[in-house]
Amino acid sequence: MALARIARNGSQQSGGSTGRYARIRDMICEESSSVTKSHSPFSGSFAAFHQHVKPCGNLPFFSSIGKFPAATFGSRGVRMTPQYEYAHAQAAVEESDSEHENLKYPTLEATKPGEKPRVVVIGSGWAACRFLKGLNTKLYDVVCISPRNHMVFTPLLASTCVGTLEFRSVAEPVSQIQTALAKDPNSYFFLASCNGLDTDKREVFCETEADGGETYNFKVAYDKLIIASGAEPLTFGIKGVHEHAFFLREVSHAQEIRKRLLLNLMLSENPGMSEEEKERLLHCVVIGGGPTGVEFSGELSDFIMRDVRQRYAHVKNYIKVTLIEANEILSSFDVGLRQYATKHLTKCGVRLVRGVVKEVHPNKIVLSDGSDVPYGLLVWSTGVGPSKFVNSLSLPKALGGRIGIDEWLRVSSVEDVFAIGDCAGFVEGVGRAVLPALAQVAERQGKYLVELFNRVGKQGGGKASFGKDIPLGDPFVYKHLGSMASVGRYKALVDLRQSKDAKGLSLAGFVSWFIWRSAYLTRVISWRNRFYVAINWATTLVFGRDNSRI
């Protein structure tokens, strides 16, 4: 706090004696020495200093810092931008833009000889967490950078929207998946978003929001980089989607959907509400007939049949669900399973509409045929596409804008950079089709890559530019194990074919639902979360859902 107070006072004063700045400089040096004791190089006094002192401008306070060697923080060192009081000194720095940019942000600097190589992982999804879980931290230091500090078990998100499951049961902290992030002195988790990459200097540019909405920027150097940043919902550039629709990819999305659904149910019971407004408020529209859209529609219809009719008896005849799909629902599944899903959803009250959304308004959507569909809740699940971060990277791209990778999941023409998960796809030269954006693909890639890293690390190839002569082993081969989807009311689909045109076993009904639940329980969720899920299902079955509007 003392350091932050000094920064504020110094930035507010444009004049003063040289002795005063010398004293301030000495106090900064004294306080900065205590930061080296912190596990994180971006924490404590330095974080407070950065929030109040912006690395720009020509104030004399900053010039006093610039006249001395850059202070380092943490075991790797964090640099601060030197600023200069005189114009000719500033001009000398600006002669080299790259050098100026290199000094602009605090930096977790490159590893030194004798230290363990550093693996930087961008993301905390299925692929990233499977890699983190198996990485040998005796061979590597690991840094994970993600805007969320947990992994989301996405197949069960639809159940949290209607109160079948609690939110904590579908999220697993990253620091529990890889304990080195919390315990090892040179391994870190940074809550930030990546907005740039310099493959020549081997640095990742990161940005996060500090208190008050101020942005805080820093850089992280790497020996090996894993890009597993995932993808973003695909909106096809349709106007109004981001402003008015809900997505279903994060816990926060499920929370917002649940709040809106329960709010609309309670508002519709208020006196003076017109019939037309009640019908609009209680009309739930789902866009997209893939597994996510079908599972959410099934959970919602089950919620209506079992809970709404009992707890909201005054408006039970107004609530309805509409699923809009441009083609057929569950197009990757067997024909018989698609017919079963269509019949079951229709029986449960879900209205299936074939159409294309043209525009989204606050209270209605406009289809391509000109018809209007009023809604009170709109959930958008039409697939995923490359994120802004992936689009901004000057890396080779595969079909669909994904990062181009070879058979060993290396980014083409870039050294020591790998990409896995929904953000990556095989380049054309490999001769393989782009893999679907599925959890099992991401998990399998993470498992393959961590085995490769552990093998290369044991042979001394973990450092930057090392390992060129070390054989990587067999290339990555993906074998599809099948697809599963729930359609509500203890019914599910299990398609065990290896491809859309291949032959194989297909199941539907209660047995499929039991297989679906059991398979997800035994995959990534920890024993603690398995217990939570089992208890949630049991209490929901006996006592019903917990649908307090929190």
XYZ file of C-alpha atoms in Angstrom:
550
model
C 0.000 0.000 0.000
C 2.877 2.309 0.716
C 4.198 1.677 -2.753
C 0.833 2.484 -4.328
C 0.612 5.711 -2.282
C 4.086 6.762 -3.450
C 3.100 6.049 -7.060
C -0.019 8.227 -6.781
C 1.803 11.117 -5.183
C 4.617 10.926 -7.697
C 2.311 10.814 -10.710
C 0.367 13.859 -9.484
C 3.472 16.049 -9.121
C 5.335 17.211 -12.205
C 8.188 18.976 -10.423
C 10.354 18.626 -7.349
C 13.909 18.144 -6.266
C 16.144 15.356 -7.476
C 16.654 14.300 -3.882
C 12.950 13.613 -3.443
C 12.916 11.260 -6.457
C 16.044 9.571 -5.207
C 14.355 8.878 -1.881
C 11.260 7.532 -3.667
C 13.492 5.358 -5.827
C 15.195 3.896 -2.758
C 11.825 3.146 -1.125
C 10.671 1.371 -4.310
C 13.816 -0.753 -4.306
C 13.281 -1.627 -0.639
C 9.640 -2.638 -1.124
C 10.306 -4.536 -4.373
C 12.761 -6.818 -2.620
C 9.911 -8.226 -0.537
C 8.000 -9.238 -3.667
C 10.584 -11.891 -4.482
C 9.268 -13.882 -1.546
C 5.851 -14.224 -3.181
C 4.992 -17.326 -5.188
C 3.509 -15.280 -8.041
C 5.738 -12.738 -9.774
C 2.728 -10.507 -10.506
C 1.301 -10.294 -6.979
C 1.600 -8.123 -3.893
C 3.150 -4.657 -4.000
C 4.023 -4.843 -7.664
C 0.399 -5.409 -8.658
C -0.685 -2.397 -6.602
C 2.097 -0.346 -8.150
C 1.040 -1.258 -11.661
C -2.593 -0.334 -11.056
C -1.649 3.238 -10.177
C 1.370 3.790 -12.401
C 0.726 3.542 -16.111
C 3.687 2.603 -18.333
C 3.365 5.670 -20.526
C 3.895 9.369 -20.312
C 6.947 11.548 -19.602
C 6.601 12.351 -15.891
C 9.782 12.985 -13.875
C 8.697 10.325 -11.383
C 9.085 7.676 -14.058
C 12.334 9.154 -15.288
C 13.918 8.511 -11.927
C 13.104 4.838 -12.323
C 14.439 4.723 -15.854
C 17.904 5.876 -14.807
C 18.495 2.671 -12.865
C 18.613 -0.987 -13.885
C 15.220 -2.589 -14.227
C 14.009 -4.143 -11.015
C 13.276 -7.845 -11.141
C 10.543 -9.605 -9.264
C 10.120 -13.306 -8.539
C 12.541 -16.068 -9.348
C 12.230 -15.444 -13.106
C 12.255 -11.659 -12.992
C 9.653 -9.081 -13.951
C 10.774 -6.034 -15.869
C 9.328 -2.537 -15.704
C 9.367 -0.098 -18.576
C 12.036 2.572 -18.188
C 10.901 6.108 -19.067
C 13.144 9.022 -19.890
C 12.968 12.657 -18.859
C 14.696 14.167 -21.871
C 13.440 14.188 -25.431
C 16.688 12.905 -26.988
C 16.704 9.940 -24.624
C 13.103 9.094 -25.496
C 13.888 9.361 -29.199
C 16.782 6.970 -28.777
C 14.466 4.359 -27.332
C 11.864 4.850 -30.054
C 14.422 4.094 -32.763
C 13.734 0.421 -32.189
C 10.002 -0.301 -31.944
C 10.563 -3.945 -31.188
C 12.896 -3.124 -28.304
C 10.417 -0.614 -26.878
C 7.599 -3.144 -27.124
C 9.751 -5.736 -25.426
C 10.104 -3.444 -22.388
C 6.520 -2.270 -22.325
C 4.989 -4.862 -19.993
C 6.087 -6.746 -16.884
C 7.484 -10.070 -18.044
C 7.885 -13.549 -16.650
C 11.278 -13.940 -18.247
C 12.790 -16.914 -20.016
C 14.230 -19.789 -18.052
C 17.929 -19.774 -17.317
C 20.460 -22.582 -17.837
C 20.104 -25.201 -15.129
C 16.409 -24.449 -14.551
C 13.577 -26.709 -15.627
C 12.044 -25.868 -19.028
C 8.753 -23.961 -18.871
C 5.619 -25.191 -20.614
C 2.951 -22.513 -21.084
C -0.618 -23.744 -21.593
C -3.260 -21.347 -22.930
C -6.745 -22.436 -21.872
C -8.504 -24.537 -19.244
C -10.830 -26.695 -21.324
C -10.880 -30.434 -21.971
C -7.659 -30.540 -23.973
C -5.675 -28.204 -21.718
C -6.740 -29.894 -18.471
C -6.047 -33.392 -19.779
C -2.542 -32.203 -20.693
C -2.047 -30.488 -17.333
C -3.275 -33.532 -15.433
C -0.618 -35.846 -16.876
C 2.373 -33.499 -17.215
C 5.453 -34.605 -15.272
C 6.260 -31.537 -13.163
C 9.605 -33.059 -12.142
C 10.693 -32.419 -15.727
C 8.853 -29.141 -16.425
C 7.643 -25.956 -14.804
C 4.133 -25.240 -15.986
C 2.207 -21.989 -16.450
C -1.504 -22.014 -17.274
C -3.150 -18.847 -18.644
C -6.936 -18.716 -18.848
C -9.808 -16.269 -18.161
C -11.389 -18.901 -15.891
C -9.750 -20.876 -13.087
C -11.721 -24.085 -13.573
C -12.634 -26.697 -16.125
C -16.316 -26.950 -17.084
C -17.897 -30.353 -17.611
C -19.954 -29.067 -20.550
C -22.169 -32.150 -21.216
C -23.938 -31.608 -17.897
C -24.417 -27.822 -18.181
C -27.957 -28.224 -19.513
C -28.914 -30.023 -16.287
C -27.768 -27.084 -14.163
C -30.055 -24.670 -16.028
C -33.190 -26.310 -14.637
C -31.907 -27.241 -11.166
C -31.237 -30.949 -11.742
C -27.572 -30.413 -10.843
C -25.783 -27.741 -8.840
C -23.220 -25.572 -10.580
C -20.303 -26.644 -8.387
C -20.749 -30.260 -9.495
C -19.833 -29.470 -13.118
C -16.693 -27.393 -12.446
C -13.248 -28.552 -11.338
C -10.535 -26.058 -10.218
C -7.447 -26.128 -12.424
C -5.184 -26.070 -9.360
C -6.701 -29.374 -8.243
C -6.260 -30.942 -11.657
C -2.552 -29.964 -11.574
C -1.441 -29.252 -8.010
C 1.929 -27.885 -9.127
C 0.147 -24.682 -10.180
C -0.598 -23.992 -6.517
C 2.460 -25.504 -4.834
C 5.583 -25.428 -7.015
C 7.633 -22.203 -6.711
C 8.073 -21.687 -10.466
C 4.685 -22.906 -11.688
C 1.768 -20.475 -11.897
C -1.833 -20.032 -12.895
C -2.589 -16.574 -14.350
C -6.213 -15.437 -14.588
C -5.938 -13.563 -17.875
C -6.799 -13.636 -21.561
C -4.158 -13.980 -24.261
C -4.262 -11.304 -26.941
C -1.012 -11.829 -28.811
C 1.939 -14.087 -29.494
C 5.558 -13.428 -30.519
C 6.989 -16.725 -31.749
C 10.405 -15.195 -32.497
C 10.925 -13.999 -28.911
C 8.863 -16.874 -27.497
C 6.497 -14.640 -25.537
C 2.750 -14.671 -24.919
C 0.964 -11.328 -24.455
C -1.704 -11.383 -21.745
C -4.366 -9.010 -20.496
C -6.606 -9.040 -17.455
C -8.910 -6.583 -15.733
C -7.858 -5.111 -12.406
C -10.153 -3.447 -9.875
C -12.128 -0.556 -11.309
C -12.101 -1.921 -14.861
C -8.471 -0.996 -15.539
C -6.579 -3.374 -17.796
C -3.378 -4.980 -16.633
C -0.949 -6.287 -19.269
C 2.017 -8.618 -18.959
C 4.064 -11.123 -20.958
C 5.110 -14.692 -20.315
C 8.136 -16.331 -21.926
C 7.991 -20.012 -22.821
C 10.159 -22.916 -23.844
C 7.198 -24.890 -25.174
C 3.744 -23.457 -25.865
C 0.421 -25.326 -25.935
C -2.463 -23.382 -27.477
C -5.712 -24.918 -26.216
C -7.868 -21.803 -26.064
C -10.973 -23.491 -27.445
C -13.548 -21.872 -29.707
C -16.396 -19.385 -29.536
C -20.109 -19.790 -30.359
C -20.776 -19.481 -34.064
C -23.337 -16.768 -34.861
C -22.850 -16.514 -38.666
C -22.778 -12.727 -38.327
C -26.508 -12.571 -37.577
C -27.461 -9.234 -36.091
C -28.594 -9.189 -32.467
C -27.384 -12.654 -31.401
C -24.678 -11.494 -28.998
C -26.936 -8.815 -27.532
C -30.088 -10.860 -26.890
C -29.320 -14.607 -26.941
C -27.823 -16.839 -24.262
C -25.081 -19.331 -25.017
C -24.434 -22.541 -23.092
C -20.675 -23.026 -22.798
C -19.793 -21.665 -19.347
C -21.175 -21.975 -15.821
C -22.042 -18.270 -15.927
C -24.157 -18.897 -19.058
C -26.120 -21.623 -17.272
C -26.635 -19.367 -14.261
C -28.019 -16.575 -16.417
C -30.345 -18.950 -18.270
C -31.670 -20.326 -14.985
C -32.269 -16.839 -13.567
C -34.073 -15.672 -16.707
C -36.231 -18.790 -16.873
C -37.370 -18.543 -13.243
C -37.806 -14.770 -13.466
C -40.106 -15.130 -16.465
C -42.144 -17.779 -14.667
C -42.677 -15.541 -11.643
C -43.328 -12.349 -13.613
C -45.967 -14.071 -15.698
C -48.051 -14.672 -12.552
C -48.269 -10.981 -11.691
C -51.725 -9.361 -12.034
C -52.330 -7.217 -15.085
C -50.160 -9.331 -17.390
C -51.842 -9.705 -20.793
C -52.344 -13.097 -22.402
C -50.069 -12.158 -25.275
C -47.284 -11.038 -22.930
C -47.593 -14.220 -20.866
C -47.208 -16.348 -23.984
C -44.135 -14.372 -25.040
C -42.465 -14.466 -21.611
C -42.969 -18.215 -21.296
C -41.889 -19.100 -24.826
C -38.419 -20.696 -24.682
C -36.700 -20.832 -28.082
C -33.616 -22.955 -28.779
C -31.636 -22.322 -31.966
C -29.609 -25.302 -33.191
C -30.472 -28.996 -33.333
C -27.095 -30.402 -32.323
C -26.461 -32.360 -29.099
C -26.388 -29.203 -26.948
C -29.669 -27.837 -28.315
C -31.420 -31.198 -28.092
C -30.185 -31.906 -24.556
C -31.251 -28.471 -23.325
C -34.678 -28.839 -24.974
C -35.092 -32.250 -23.371
C -34.102 -30.994 -19.908
C -36.420 -28.010 -20.294
C -39.400 -30.149 -21.345
C -38.740 -32.488 -18.412
C -38.647 -29.486 -16.075
C -41.961 -28.244 -17.462
C -43.693 -31.618 -17.120
C -42.429 -32.418 -13.619
C -41.987 -29.037 -11.879
C -43.768 -26.192 -13.640
C -47.145 -27.925 -13.615
C -46.902 -28.338 -9.837
C -45.184 -25.139 -8.699
C -46.484 -22.679 -11.290
C -49.980 -24.053 -11.831
C -51.388 -20.627 -12.802
C -49.242 -20.385 -15.928
C -48.595 -24.055 -16.723
C -50.596 -23.880 -19.955
C -48.624 -20.958 -21.334
C -45.058 -22.250 -21.207
C -43.725 -23.995 -24.311
C -40.431 -24.887 -25.993
C -39.540 -24.426 -29.665
C -36.419 -25.924 -31.259
C -35.417 -24.299 -34.562
C -32.957 -26.088 -36.855
C -32.013 -25.332 -40.460
C -31.722 -29.014 -41.446
C -32.278 -32.142 -39.329
C -31.671 -32.427 -35.607
C -28.674 -34.564 -34.544
C -27.489 -34.854 -38.141
C -24.383 -36.886 -37.169
C -26.449 -39.632 -35.519
C -28.013 -42.750 -37.027
C -31.280 -42.220 -38.915
C -33.201 -44.405 -36.486
C -31.884 -42.427 -33.512
C -32.843 -39.128 -35.132
C -36.380 -40.389 -35.661
C -36.541 -41.568 -32.042
C -35.342 -38.166 -30.783
C -37.860 -36.324 -32.951
C -40.736 -38.503 -31.755
C -39.719 -38.269 -28.078
C -39.215 -34.486 -28.066
C -42.541 -33.935 -29.843
C -44.281 -36.185 -27.311
C -42.758 -34.132 -24.463
C -44.141 -30.887 -25.890
C -41.146 -29.554 -27.835
C -42.193 -27.957 -31.110
C -39.663 -28.637 -33.905
C -39.387 -25.952 -36.582
C -37.180 -26.055 -39.653
C -35.954 -22.572 -40.488
C -33.051 -20.138 -40.667
C -32.744 -17.142 -38.369
C -32.335 -13.856 -40.213
C -32.258 -11.364 -37.319
C -32.675 -11.298 -33.546
C -34.604 -8.554 -31.728
C -35.048 -8.056 -27.962
C -38.436 -9.815 -27.884
C -38.620 -11.740 -31.152
C -36.575 -13.416 -33.859
C -37.143 -13.030 -37.593
C -36.795 -16.117 -39.789
C -35.650 -16.112 -43.405
C -39.229 -16.692 -44.605
C -40.285 -13.427 -42.944
C -42.154 -14.940 -40.007
C -41.687 -13.627 -36.460
C -41.171 -15.819 -33.405
C -41.661 -13.991 -30.077
C -39.658 -15.313 -27.141
C -38.916 -14.754 -23.479
C -35.789 -16.916 -23.376
C -33.490 -17.498 -26.365
C -30.659 -20.059 -26.222
C -28.196 -20.177 -29.114
C -26.318 -23.436 -29.828
C -25.410 -23.578 -33.518
C -21.852 -24.834 -33.180
C -18.498 -23.177 -32.614
C -15.932 -21.281 -34.641
C -12.466 -19.756 -34.160
C -12.084 -17.180 -31.398
C -10.819 -13.623 -31.847
C -7.490 -14.664 -30.345
C -7.048 -17.472 -32.885
C -8.073 -15.184 -35.764
C -5.533 -12.579 -34.661
C -2.587 -14.997 -34.747
C -0.337 -14.935 -37.805
C -0.043 -18.725 -37.798
C -0.852 -21.234 -40.544
C -4.577 -21.908 -40.659
C -6.545 -25.052 -41.441
C -10.068 -25.420 -42.767
C -12.572 -23.329 -40.826
C -9.981 -20.833 -39.534
C -8.433 -23.227 -37.026
C -4.716 -23.229 -36.238
C -2.970 -25.563 -38.676
C -1.168 -28.524 -37.090
C 0.738 -31.550 -38.365
C 0.435 -35.218 -37.375
C 2.256 -34.607 -34.073
C -0.009 -31.646 -33.192
C 2.794 -29.148 -33.874
C 1.888 -25.789 -35.405
C 3.221 -25.825 -38.944
C 6.364 -23.792 -39.659
C 6.633 -22.571 -36.015
C 9.107 -24.025 -33.544
C 8.058 -25.329 -30.094
C 4.386 -24.381 -30.513
C 1.586 -26.972 -30.360
C -2.196 -26.606 -30.671
C -4.926 -28.969 -29.446
C -8.674 -28.966 -28.964
C -11.336 -26.995 -30.818
C -8.870 -24.288 -31.884
C -6.692 -26.694 -33.927
C -7.097 -28.642 -37.163
C -4.876 -30.591 -39.535
C -3.367 -28.603 -42.408
C -4.031 -29.745 -45.945
C -0.523 -31.146 -46.429
C -1.117 -33.778 -43.755
C -3.910 -35.319 -45.755
C -6.314 -35.729 -42.835
C -9.776 -34.345 -42.306
C -10.389 -31.676 -39.682
C -11.578 -33.402 -36.535
C -14.968 -32.488 -35.041
C -15.176 -30.063 -32.106
C -15.928 -32.752 -29.527
C -14.788 -33.255 -25.956
C -13.420 -36.716 -26.717
C -11.224 -35.325 -29.511
C -9.782 -32.653 -27.213
C -9.235 -35.114 -24.367
C -7.503 -37.630 -26.660
C -5.215 -34.942 -28.072
C -4.283 -33.768 -24.578
C -3.461 -37.326 -23.536
C -1.330 -37.936 -26.633
C 0.577 -34.674 -26.299
C 1.389 -35.076 -22.603
C 2.834 -38.521 -23.276
C 4.965 -37.001 -26.044
C 6.164 -34.188 -23.756
C 7.039 -36.528 -20.894
C 9.000 -38.772 -23.261
C 10.871 -35.856 -24.854
C 11.520 -34.261 -21.449
C 13.203 -37.411 -20.132
C 15.584 -37.238 -23.091
C 16.489 -33.603 -22.365
C 14.455 -31.996 -25.126
C 12.262 -29.735 -23.024
C 14.197 -26.485 -23.432
C 13.541 -24.011 -26.238
C 14.983 -25.184 -29.571
C 15.982 -28.495 -28.003
C 14.604 -31.841 -29.021
C 14.928 -31.353 -32.790
C 16.799 -34.632 -33.150
C 14.661 -36.564 -30.654
C 12.155 -38.895 -32.379
C 8.564 -37.967 -31.569
C 7.187 -41.463 -32.010
C 3.959 -42.413 -33.714
C 1.748 -39.576 -34.984
C -1.615 -38.798 -33.440
C -4.462 -40.992 -34.675
C -8.038 -40.339 -33.619
C -10.498 -43.195 -33.348
C -14.088 -42.143 -32.802
C -15.719 -44.031 -29.925
C -19.268 -42.932 -30.686
C -21.711 -40.182 -29.802
C -24.234 -39.788 -26.992
C -27.010 -37.315 -26.274
C -29.791 -37.034 -23.692
C -33.322 -36.193 -24.796
C -34.905 -35.816 -21.344
C -37.211 -37.967 -19.157
C -34.523 -40.637 -18.539
C -34.066 -41.200 -22.250
C -30.863 -40.886 -24.264
C -29.230 -41.911 -27.539
C -26.007 -43.897 -27.900
C -24.467 -44.169 -31.373
C -21.352 -46.364 -31.347
C -20.523 -46.090 -35.053
C -16.997 -44.885 -35.889
C -18.275 -42.624 -38.671
C -21.532 -41.342 -40.068
C -21.595 -43.843 -42.924
C -20.225 -46.829 -41.004
C -22.221 -49.621 -39.423
C -22.354 -50.161 -35.694
C -24.456 -50.475 -32.570
C -27.136 -47.875 -31.863
C -29.255 -47.699 -28.711
C -32.076 -45.503 -27.464
C -34.121 -45.350 -24.283
C -33.507 -45.806 -20.558
C -30.515 -48.147 -20.999
C -28.866 -45.531 -23.203
C -29.567 -42.881 -20.579
C -27.879 -45.046 -17.906
C -24.849 -45.557 -20.200
C -24.745 -41.832 -20.922
C -24.742 -40.875 -17.227
C -22.226 -43.580 -16.260
C -19.819 -42.655 -19.051
C -19.730 -38.982 -18.063
C -19.377 -39.774 -14.371
C -16.240 -41.841 -14.979
C -14.429 -39.493 -17.354
C -12.875 -36.306 -16.023
C -14.937 -35.399 -12.945
C -13.135 -35.881 -9.632
C -14.432 -38.218 -6.937
C -15.734 -35.203 -5.051
C -17.780 -34.051 -8.037
C -18.973 -37.569 -8.750
C -20.384 -37.608 -5.241
C -22.047 -34.222 -5.807
C -23.637 -35.385 -9.071
C -24.887 -38.654 -7.581
C -26.436 -36.831 -4.605
C -28.016 -34.218 -6.906
C -29.624 -36.888 -9.089
C -30.895 -38.805 -6.054
C -32.416 -35.750 -4.340
C -33.964 -34.549 -7.597
C -35.557 -37.936 -8.128
C -37.024 -38.037 -4.586
C -37.703 -34.383 -3.716
C -37.701 -32.595 -7.067
C -35.471 -29.792 -8.307
C -34.164 -26.889 -6.276
C -35.296 -23.839 -8.219
C -34.892 -20.892 -5.910
C -34.094 -17.800 -7.904
C -30.640 -16.958 -6.554
